[in-house]
Tab-separated table of C-alpha atoms in Angstrom:
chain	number	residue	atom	x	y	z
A	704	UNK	CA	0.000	0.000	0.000
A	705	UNK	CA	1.276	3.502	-1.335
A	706	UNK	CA	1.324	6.089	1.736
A	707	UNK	CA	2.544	9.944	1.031
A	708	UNK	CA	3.046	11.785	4.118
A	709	UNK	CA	3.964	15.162	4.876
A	710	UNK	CA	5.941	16.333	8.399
A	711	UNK	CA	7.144	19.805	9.733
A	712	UNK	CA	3.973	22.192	9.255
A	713	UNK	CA	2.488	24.516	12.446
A	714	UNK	CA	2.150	27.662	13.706
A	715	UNK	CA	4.503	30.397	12.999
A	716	UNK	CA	5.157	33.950	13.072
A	717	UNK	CA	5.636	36.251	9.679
A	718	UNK	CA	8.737	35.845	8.688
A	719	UNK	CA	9.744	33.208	9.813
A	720	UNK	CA	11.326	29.838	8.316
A	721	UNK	CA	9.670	26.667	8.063
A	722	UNK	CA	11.152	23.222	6.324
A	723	UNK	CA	8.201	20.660	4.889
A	724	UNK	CA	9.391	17.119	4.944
A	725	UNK	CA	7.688	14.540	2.150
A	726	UNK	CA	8.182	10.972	2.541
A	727	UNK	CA	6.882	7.934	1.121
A	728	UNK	CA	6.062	4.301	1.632
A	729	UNK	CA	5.160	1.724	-0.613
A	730	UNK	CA	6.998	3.006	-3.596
A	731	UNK	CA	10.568	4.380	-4.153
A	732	UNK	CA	10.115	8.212	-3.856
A	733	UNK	CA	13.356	9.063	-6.796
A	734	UNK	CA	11.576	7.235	-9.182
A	735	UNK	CA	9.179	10.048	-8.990
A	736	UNK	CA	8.266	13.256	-9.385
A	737	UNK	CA	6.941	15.230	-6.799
A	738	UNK	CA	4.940	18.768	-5.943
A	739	UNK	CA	4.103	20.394	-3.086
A	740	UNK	CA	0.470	22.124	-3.211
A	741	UNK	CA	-1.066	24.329	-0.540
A	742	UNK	CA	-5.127	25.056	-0.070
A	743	UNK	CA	-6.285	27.755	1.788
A	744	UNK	CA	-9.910	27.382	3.113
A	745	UNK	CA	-12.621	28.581	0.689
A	746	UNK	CA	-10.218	28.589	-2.282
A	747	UNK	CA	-8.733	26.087	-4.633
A	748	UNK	CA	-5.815	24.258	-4.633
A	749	UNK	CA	-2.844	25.601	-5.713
A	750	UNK	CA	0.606	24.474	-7.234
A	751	UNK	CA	3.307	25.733	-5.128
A	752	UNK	CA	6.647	23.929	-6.362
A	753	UNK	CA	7.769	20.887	-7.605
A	754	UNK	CA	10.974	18.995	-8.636
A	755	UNK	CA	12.329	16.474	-11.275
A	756	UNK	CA	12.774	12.682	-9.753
A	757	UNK	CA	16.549	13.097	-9.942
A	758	UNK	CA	16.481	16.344	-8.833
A	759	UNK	CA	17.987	18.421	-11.702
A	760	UNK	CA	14.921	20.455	-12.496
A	761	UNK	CA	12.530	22.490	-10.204
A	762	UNK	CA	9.605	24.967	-10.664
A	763	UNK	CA	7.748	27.353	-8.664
A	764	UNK	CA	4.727	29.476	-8.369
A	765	UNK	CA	5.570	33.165	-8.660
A	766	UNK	CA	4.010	33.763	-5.073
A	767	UNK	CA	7.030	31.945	-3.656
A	768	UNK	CA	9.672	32.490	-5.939
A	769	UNK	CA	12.510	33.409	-3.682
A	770	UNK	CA	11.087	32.599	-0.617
A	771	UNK	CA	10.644	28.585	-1.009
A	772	UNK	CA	13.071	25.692	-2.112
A	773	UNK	CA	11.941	22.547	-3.134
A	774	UNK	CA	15.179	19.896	-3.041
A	775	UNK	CA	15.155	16.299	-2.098
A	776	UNK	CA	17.091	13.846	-0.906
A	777	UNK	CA	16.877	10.474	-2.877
A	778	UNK	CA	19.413	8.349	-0.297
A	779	UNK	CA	16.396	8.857	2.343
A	780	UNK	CA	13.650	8.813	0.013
A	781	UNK	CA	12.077	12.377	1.224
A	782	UNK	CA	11.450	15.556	-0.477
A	783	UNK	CA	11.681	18.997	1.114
A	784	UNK	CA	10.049	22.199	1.233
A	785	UNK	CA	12.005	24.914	2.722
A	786	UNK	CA	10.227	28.256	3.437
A	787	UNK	CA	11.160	31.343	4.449
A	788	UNK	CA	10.262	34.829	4.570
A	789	UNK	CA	6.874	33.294	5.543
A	790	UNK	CA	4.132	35.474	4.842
A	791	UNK	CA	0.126	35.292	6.221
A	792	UNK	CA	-0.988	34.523	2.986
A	793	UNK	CA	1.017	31.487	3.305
A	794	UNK	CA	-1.525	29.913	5.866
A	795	UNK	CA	-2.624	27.229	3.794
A	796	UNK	CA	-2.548	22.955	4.280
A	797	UNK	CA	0.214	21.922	2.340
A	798	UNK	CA	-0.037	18.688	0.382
A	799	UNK	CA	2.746	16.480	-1.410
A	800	UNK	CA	2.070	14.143	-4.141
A	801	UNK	CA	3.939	11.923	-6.517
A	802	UNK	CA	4.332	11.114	-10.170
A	803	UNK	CA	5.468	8.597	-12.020
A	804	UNK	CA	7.568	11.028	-14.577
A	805	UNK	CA	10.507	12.047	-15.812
A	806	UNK	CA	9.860	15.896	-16.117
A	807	UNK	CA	8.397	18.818	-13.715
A	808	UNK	CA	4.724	18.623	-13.202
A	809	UNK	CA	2.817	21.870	-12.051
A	810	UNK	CA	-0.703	20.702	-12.769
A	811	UNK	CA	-2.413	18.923	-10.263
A	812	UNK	CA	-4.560	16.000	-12.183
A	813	UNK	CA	-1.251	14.641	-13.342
A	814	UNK	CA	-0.628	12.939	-9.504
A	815	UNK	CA	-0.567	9.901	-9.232
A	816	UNK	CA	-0.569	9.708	-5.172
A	817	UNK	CA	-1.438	12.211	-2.734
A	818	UNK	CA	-0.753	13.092	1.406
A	819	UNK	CA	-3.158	13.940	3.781
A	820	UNK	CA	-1.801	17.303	4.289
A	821	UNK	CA	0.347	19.421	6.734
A	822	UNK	CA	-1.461	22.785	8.421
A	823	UNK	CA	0.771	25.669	8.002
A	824	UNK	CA	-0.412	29.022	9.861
A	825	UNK	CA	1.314	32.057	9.467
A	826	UNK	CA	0.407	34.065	12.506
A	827	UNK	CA	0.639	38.346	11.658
């Protein structure tokens, strides 16, 4: 049985740092791609970054750009989301999710497997 879960989200002040963890059981996590996505109640959810499964490739959404890293690494099969600069607008639950592909996937309906979610709350 495939499991996707995500580690590291709570409460935090604005700006402040935060680091998402993404692991995975049931399947080898660098055969895959992987994106982080974030929904804020009462709104849709949204890509945020996501990374090639070896790791040479990454994209963002321009809300984060400079404030969030996505890396991994493949020796312990976990994928990271590094925040910073954390803004209120960043409140959101945060959701990884895998694909089995070779490029950088921004779209959600490509996922193949999905977390339950990590509550991030960016207190102002």
């Amino acid at each position: 049985q495939v499991q996707v879960v995500e580690s590291g989200g709570r409460l935090v002040q604005a700006g402040d740092s935060l680091r998402l963890s993404c692991a995975a059981s049931g399947l080898t996590l660098y055969s895959y791609a992987v994106g982080w996505f974030r929904q804020a109640p009462g709104k849709e959810r949204e890509f945020v970054a996501a990374i090639s499964r070896n790791g040479d490739s990454t994209d963002s959404a321009d809300s984060v750009k400079g404030r969030f890293t996505i890396s991994r690494d493949n020796a312990k099969n976990t994928v990271y989301l590094q925040m910073n600069s954390l803004k209120s607008e960043d409140t959101a639950v945060y959701y990884c999710a895998a694909r089995n592909g070779g490029g950088v996937y921004t779209t959600r309906w490509v996922y193949d497997y999905w977390g339950q979610g990590t509550q991030v709350t960016v207190s102002s």
